[in-house]
């Protein structure tokens, strides 16, 4: 019994030491994050210079689109297709800049970026938006209506029911 306690205490001590060593690598991570942010800022500045150089022919707008999926995913392809169409329809006045694979952060960081206007578009779901506006929660209720007819009947009540 004493040997078991001795080995358990040694094992716990070892685990604690390993966990403390694992926490010691934070300075390297912070340096990498700062470097990544500087690279992102440099890219943004280059794009803004490119956009501002085109202002002679008309005012242009930079549109930063963040996507947490990779570029070749269904969502990534739709993002590119949508904002390429926006650029085409605006005769080049809107210049899209894509950030894939969560390079600007997770969905809540993207929402914060949209609120601060550092990101103009992101792939968000109703459940992501419900954190900021609880009314979006209604879209996250599965099987709330049996079909389109029931939804239309509910929607034609005349006044907007509170959710």
PDB file of C-alpha atoms in Angstrom, residues 2-163:
ATOM      1  CA  UNK A   2       2.843   2.383   0.843  1.00  0.00           C
ATOM      2  CA  UNK A   3       4.548   1.655  -2.452  1.00  0.00           C
ATOM      3  CA  UNK A   4       1.366   2.561  -4.332  1.00  0.00           C
ATOM      4  CA  UNK A   5       1.082   5.875  -2.494  1.00  0.00           C
ATOM      5  CA  UNK A   6       4.751   6.598  -3.121  1.00  0.00           C
ATOM      6  CA  UNK A   7       4.432   5.861  -6.859  1.00  0.00           C
ATOM      7  CA  UNK A   8       1.207   7.878  -7.111  1.00  0.00           C
ATOM      8  CA  UNK A   9       2.826  10.884  -5.439  1.00  0.00           C
ATOM      9  CA  UNK A  10       5.826  10.612  -7.788  1.00  0.00           C
ATOM     10  CA  UNK A  11       3.507  10.321 -10.776  1.00  0.00           C
ATOM     11  CA  UNK A  12       1.477  13.362  -9.704  1.00  0.00           C
ATOM     12  CA  UNK A  13       4.676  15.350  -9.137  1.00  0.00           C
ATOM     13  CA  UNK A  14       5.892  14.386 -12.600  1.00  0.00           C
ATOM     14  CA  UNK A  15       2.573  15.387 -14.188  1.00  0.00           C
ATOM     15  CA  UNK A  16       2.659  18.775 -12.430  1.00  0.00           C
ATOM     16  CA  UNK A  17       6.227  19.416 -13.568  1.00  0.00           C
ATOM     17  CA  UNK A  18       5.385  18.511 -17.146  1.00  0.00           C
ATOM     18  CA  UNK A  19       2.346  20.786 -17.094  1.00  0.00           C
ATOM     19  CA  UNK A  20       4.460  23.683 -15.786  1.00  0.00           C
ATOM     20  CA  UNK A  21       7.017  23.125 -18.532  1.00  0.00           C
ATOM     21  CA  UNK A  22       4.246  23.099 -21.128  1.00  0.00           C
ATOM     22  CA  UNK A  23       3.077  26.514 -19.928  1.00  0.00           C
ATOM     23  CA  UNK A  24       6.560  27.974 -20.295  1.00  0.00           C
ATOM     24  CA  UNK A  25       6.378  28.179 -24.123  1.00  0.00           C
ATOM     25  CA  UNK A  26       3.938  31.120 -24.065  1.00  0.00           C
ATOM     26  CA  UNK A  27       6.569  33.751 -25.025  1.00  0.00           C
ATOM     27  CA  UNK A  28       7.248  32.027 -28.346  1.00  0.00           C
ATOM     28  CA  UNK A  29       3.534  31.813 -29.106  1.00  0.00           C
ATOM     29  CA  UNK A  30       3.061  35.521 -28.313  1.00  0.00           C
ATOM     30  CA  UNK A  31       5.971  36.430 -30.588  1.00  0.00           C
ATOM     31  CA  UNK A  32       4.482  34.353 -33.409  1.00  0.00           C
ATOM     32  CA  UNK A  33       1.074  35.968 -32.911  1.00  0.00           C
ATOM     33  CA  UNK A  34       2.605  39.461 -33.023  1.00  0.00           C
ATOM     34  CA  UNK A  35       4.508  38.534 -36.187  1.00  0.00           C
ATOM     35  CA  UNK A  36       1.316  37.150 -37.752  1.00  0.00           C
ATOM     36  CA  UNK A  37      -0.596  40.339 -36.867  1.00  0.00           C
ATOM     37  CA  UNK A  38       2.193  42.470 -38.352  1.00  0.00           C
ATOM     38  CA  UNK A  39       2.045  40.411 -41.572  1.00  0.00           C
ATOM     39  CA  UNK A  40      -1.742  40.815 -41.715  1.00  0.00           C
ATOM     40  CA  UNK A  41      -1.394  44.571 -41.131  1.00  0.00           C
ATOM     41  CA  UNK A  42       1.244  44.799 -43.879  1.00  0.00           C
ATOM     42  CA  UNK A  43      -1.021  42.901 -46.293  1.00  0.00           C
ATOM     43  CA  UNK A  44      -3.922  45.182 -45.414  1.00  0.00           C
ATOM     44  CA  UNK A  45      -1.760  48.242 -45.947  1.00  0.00           C
ATOM     45  CA  UNK A  46      -0.578  46.935 -49.337  1.00  0.00           C
ATOM     46  CA  UNK A  47      -4.164  46.278 -50.387  1.00  0.00           C
ATOM     47  CA  UNK A  48      -5.287  49.706 -49.167  1.00  0.00           C
ATOM     48  CA  UNK A  49      -2.459  51.314 -51.152  1.00  0.00           C
ATOM     49  CA  UNK A  50      -3.556  49.322 -54.193  1.00  0.00           C
ATOM     50  CA  UNK A  51      -7.132  50.446 -53.651  1.00  0.00           C
ATOM     51  CA  UNK A  52      -6.206  54.079 -52.993  1.00  0.00           C
ATOM     52  CA  UNK A  53      -4.129  54.110 -56.203  1.00  0.00           C
ATOM     53  CA  UNK A  54      -7.303  53.349 -58.160  1.00  0.00           C
ATOM     54  CA  UNK A  55      -9.240  56.275 -56.676  1.00  0.00           C
ATOM     55  CA  UNK A  56      -8.514  58.441 -59.702  1.00  0.00           C
ATOM     56  CA  UNK A  57     -11.138  56.534 -61.703  1.00  0.00           C
ATOM     57  CA  UNK A  58     -13.672  56.531 -58.853  1.00  0.00           C
ATOM     58  CA  UNK A  59     -13.847  55.701 -55.194  1.00  0.00           C
ATOM     59  CA  UNK A  60     -13.068  52.085 -54.361  1.00  0.00           C
ATOM     60  CA  UNK A  61     -13.903  50.039 -51.298  1.00  0.00           C
ATOM     61  CA  UNK A  62     -11.950  47.273 -49.638  1.00  0.00           C
ATOM     62  CA  UNK A  63     -14.112  44.352 -48.551  1.00  0.00           C
ATOM     63  CA  UNK A  64     -12.469  41.915 -46.135  1.00  0.00           C
ATOM     64  CA  UNK A  65     -14.233  38.551 -46.162  1.00  0.00           C
ATOM     65  CA  UNK A  66     -13.334  36.111 -43.384  1.00  0.00           C
ATOM     66  CA  UNK A  67     -14.133  32.422 -43.579  1.00  0.00           C
ATOM     67  CA  UNK A  68     -13.324  29.834 -40.933  1.00  0.00           C
ATOM     68  CA  UNK A  69     -13.221  27.049 -43.541  1.00  0.00           C
ATOM     69  CA  UNK A  70     -10.409  26.422 -45.991  1.00  0.00           C
ATOM     70  CA  UNK A  71     -10.312  27.985 -49.440  1.00  0.00           C
ATOM     71  CA  UNK A  72     -11.258  24.803 -51.305  1.00  0.00           C
ATOM     72  CA  UNK A  73     -14.281  23.998 -49.138  1.00  0.00           C
ATOM     73  CA  UNK A  74     -17.863  24.523 -50.270  1.00  0.00           C
ATOM     74  CA  UNK A  75     -18.158  27.583 -48.045  1.00  0.00           C
ATOM     75  CA  UNK A  76     -14.820  28.948 -49.281  1.00  0.00           C
ATOM     76  CA  UNK A  77     -15.816  28.551 -52.923  1.00  0.00           C
ATOM     77  CA  UNK A  78     -19.150  30.278 -52.282  1.00  0.00           C
ATOM     78  CA  UNK A  79     -17.382  33.150 -50.525  1.00  0.00           C
ATOM     79  CA  UNK A  80     -15.050  33.671 -53.479  1.00  0.00           C
ATOM     80  CA  UNK A  81     -17.866  33.351 -56.007  1.00  0.00           C
ATOM     81  CA  UNK A  82     -20.119  35.831 -54.176  1.00  0.00           C
ATOM     82  CA  UNK A  83     -17.535  38.544 -53.683  1.00  0.00           C
ATOM     83  CA  UNK A  84     -16.044  38.092 -57.148  1.00  0.00           C
ATOM     84  CA  UNK A  85     -19.562  38.764 -58.467  1.00  0.00           C
ATOM     85  CA  UNK A  86     -19.789  41.840 -56.228  1.00  0.00           C
ATOM     86  CA  UNK A  87     -16.459  43.095 -57.606  1.00  0.00           C
ATOM     87  CA  UNK A  88     -17.610  42.439 -61.174  1.00  0.00           C
ATOM     88  CA  UNK A  89     -21.007  44.115 -60.711  1.00  0.00           C
ATOM     89  CA  UNK A  90     -19.369  47.138 -59.076  1.00  0.00           C
ATOM     90  CA  UNK A  91     -16.999  47.576 -62.049  1.00  0.00           C
ATOM     91  CA  UNK A  92     -14.023  46.992 -59.792  1.00  0.00           C
ATOM     92  CA  UNK A  93     -14.995  49.608 -57.224  1.00  0.00           C
ATOM     93  CA  UNK A  94     -15.270  46.879 -54.568  1.00  0.00           C
ATOM     94  CA  UNK A  95     -12.007  45.031 -54.036  1.00  0.00           C
ATOM     95  CA  UNK A  96     -12.487  41.763 -52.113  1.00  0.00           C
ATOM     96  CA  UNK A  97      -9.760  40.481 -49.816  1.00  0.00           C
ATOM     97  CA  UNK A  98     -10.187  36.886 -48.634  1.00  0.00           C
ATOM     98  CA  UNK A  99      -9.036  35.339 -45.358  1.00  0.00           C
ATOM     99  CA  UNK A 100      -9.603  31.592 -45.106  1.00  0.00           C
ATOM    100  CA  UNK A 101      -9.011  28.845 -42.528  1.00  0.00           C
ATOM    101  CA  UNK A 102      -9.810  31.111 -39.601  1.00  0.00           C
ATOM    102  CA  UNK A 103      -6.767  33.317 -40.215  1.00  0.00           C
ATOM    103  CA  UNK A 104      -8.614  36.291 -38.701  1.00  0.00           C
ATOM    104  CA  UNK A 105      -9.884  34.254 -35.760  1.00  0.00           C
ATOM    105  CA  UNK A 106     -12.820  32.071 -34.886  1.00  0.00           C
ATOM    106  CA  UNK A 107     -16.438  33.029 -35.541  1.00  0.00           C
ATOM    107  CA  UNK A 108     -16.826  35.184 -32.433  1.00  0.00           C
ATOM    108  CA  UNK A 109     -13.594  37.052 -33.270  1.00  0.00           C
ATOM    109  CA  UNK A 110     -14.934  37.613 -36.792  1.00  0.00           C
ATOM    110  CA  UNK A 111     -18.169  38.990 -35.338  1.00  0.00           C
ATOM    111  CA  UNK A 112     -16.181  41.356 -33.127  1.00  0.00           C
ATOM    112  CA  UNK A 113     -14.217  42.391 -36.220  1.00  0.00           C
ATOM    113  CA  UNK A 114     -17.441  43.089 -38.064  1.00  0.00           C
ATOM    114  CA  UNK A 115     -18.683  45.227 -35.176  1.00  0.00           C
ATOM    115  CA  UNK A 116     -15.395  47.163 -35.299  1.00  0.00           C
ATOM    116  CA  UNK A 117     -15.553  47.323 -39.142  1.00  0.00           C
ATOM    117  CA  UNK A 118     -12.179  45.647 -39.601  1.00  0.00           C
ATOM    118  CA  UNK A 119     -13.990  42.762 -41.311  1.00  0.00           C
ATOM    119  CA  UNK A 120     -16.903  43.431 -43.628  1.00  0.00           C
ATOM    120  CA  UNK A 121     -18.165  39.861 -44.166  1.00  0.00           C
ATOM    121  CA  UNK A 122     -17.874  36.513 -42.392  1.00  0.00           C
ATOM    122  CA  UNK A 123     -19.456  33.075 -42.510  1.00  0.00           C
ATOM    123  CA  UNK A 124     -21.722  33.205 -39.485  1.00  0.00           C
ATOM    124  CA  UNK A 125     -24.733  31.132 -38.526  1.00  0.00           C
ATOM    125  CA  UNK A 126     -27.855  32.239 -36.685  1.00  0.00           C
ATOM    126  CA  UNK A 127     -26.525  30.668 -33.501  1.00  0.00           C
ATOM    127  CA  UNK A 128     -23.376  32.822 -33.775  1.00  0.00           C
ATOM    128  CA  UNK A 129     -25.456  35.968 -34.163  1.00  0.00           C
ATOM    129  CA  UNK A 130     -27.767  35.067 -31.270  1.00  0.00           C
ATOM    130  CA  UNK A 131     -25.001  35.975 -28.833  1.00  0.00           C
ATOM    131  CA  UNK A 132     -25.338  39.616 -29.935  1.00  0.00           C
ATOM    132  CA  UNK A 133     -29.055  39.687 -30.779  1.00  0.00           C
ATOM    133  CA  UNK A 134     -31.218  37.046 -29.089  1.00  0.00           C
ATOM    134  CA  UNK A 135     -33.890  37.316 -31.817  1.00  0.00           C
ATOM    135  CA  UNK A 136     -31.656  35.246 -34.107  1.00  0.00           C
ATOM    136  CA  UNK A 137     -32.216  32.233 -31.847  1.00  0.00           C
ATOM    137  CA  UNK A 138     -35.534  31.534 -33.535  1.00  0.00           C
ATOM    138  CA  UNK A 139     -33.655  30.326 -36.625  1.00  0.00           C
ATOM    139  CA  UNK A 140     -31.835  27.741 -34.548  1.00  0.00           C
ATOM    140  CA  UNK A 141     -35.013  25.955 -33.467  1.00  0.00           C
ATOM    141  CA  UNK A 142     -35.238  22.734 -35.441  1.00  0.00           C
ATOM    142  CA  UNK A 143     -38.635  21.550 -36.613  1.00  0.00           C
ATOM    143  CA  UNK A 144     -40.459  24.590 -35.263  1.00  0.00           C
ATOM    144  CA  UNK A 145     -42.918  24.362 -38.166  1.00  0.00           C
ATOM    145  CA  UNK A 146     -44.199  21.267 -39.959  1.00  0.00           C
ATOM    146  CA  UNK A 147     -43.769  22.893 -43.352  1.00  0.00           C
ATOM    147  CA  UNK A 148     -43.878  26.074 -45.421  1.00  0.00           C
ATOM    148  CA  UNK A 149     -47.681  26.344 -45.200  1.00  0.00           C
ATOM    149  CA  UNK A 150     -47.592  26.432 -41.412  1.00  0.00           C
ATOM    150  CA  UNK A 151     -44.803  29.036 -41.491  1.00  0.00           C
ATOM    151  CA  UNK A 152     -46.785  31.234 -43.908  1.00  0.00           C
ATOM    152  CA  UNK A 153     -49.914  30.926 -41.739  1.00  0.00           C
ATOM    153  CA  UNK A 154     -47.925  31.920 -38.654  1.00  0.00           C
ATOM    154  CA  UNK A 155     -46.256  34.793 -40.513  1.00  0.00           C
ATOM    155  CA  UNK A 156     -49.563  36.197 -41.827  1.00  0.00           C
ATOM    156  CA  UNK A 157     -50.946  36.903 -38.351  1.00  0.00           C
ATOM    157  CA  UNK A 158     -50.684  40.625 -39.086  1.00  0.00           C
ATOM    158  CA  UNK A 159     -48.583  41.737 -36.198  1.00  0.00           C
ATOM    159  CA  UNK A 160     -45.128  40.525 -35.376  1.00  0.00           C
ATOM    160  CA  UNK A 161     -45.271  38.130 -32.475  1.00  0.00           C
ATOM    161  CA  UNK A 162     -42.438  38.377 -29.991  1.00  0.00           C
ATOM    162  CA  UNK A 163     -40.011  35.532 -29.987  1.00  0.00           C
TER     163      UNK A 163
END
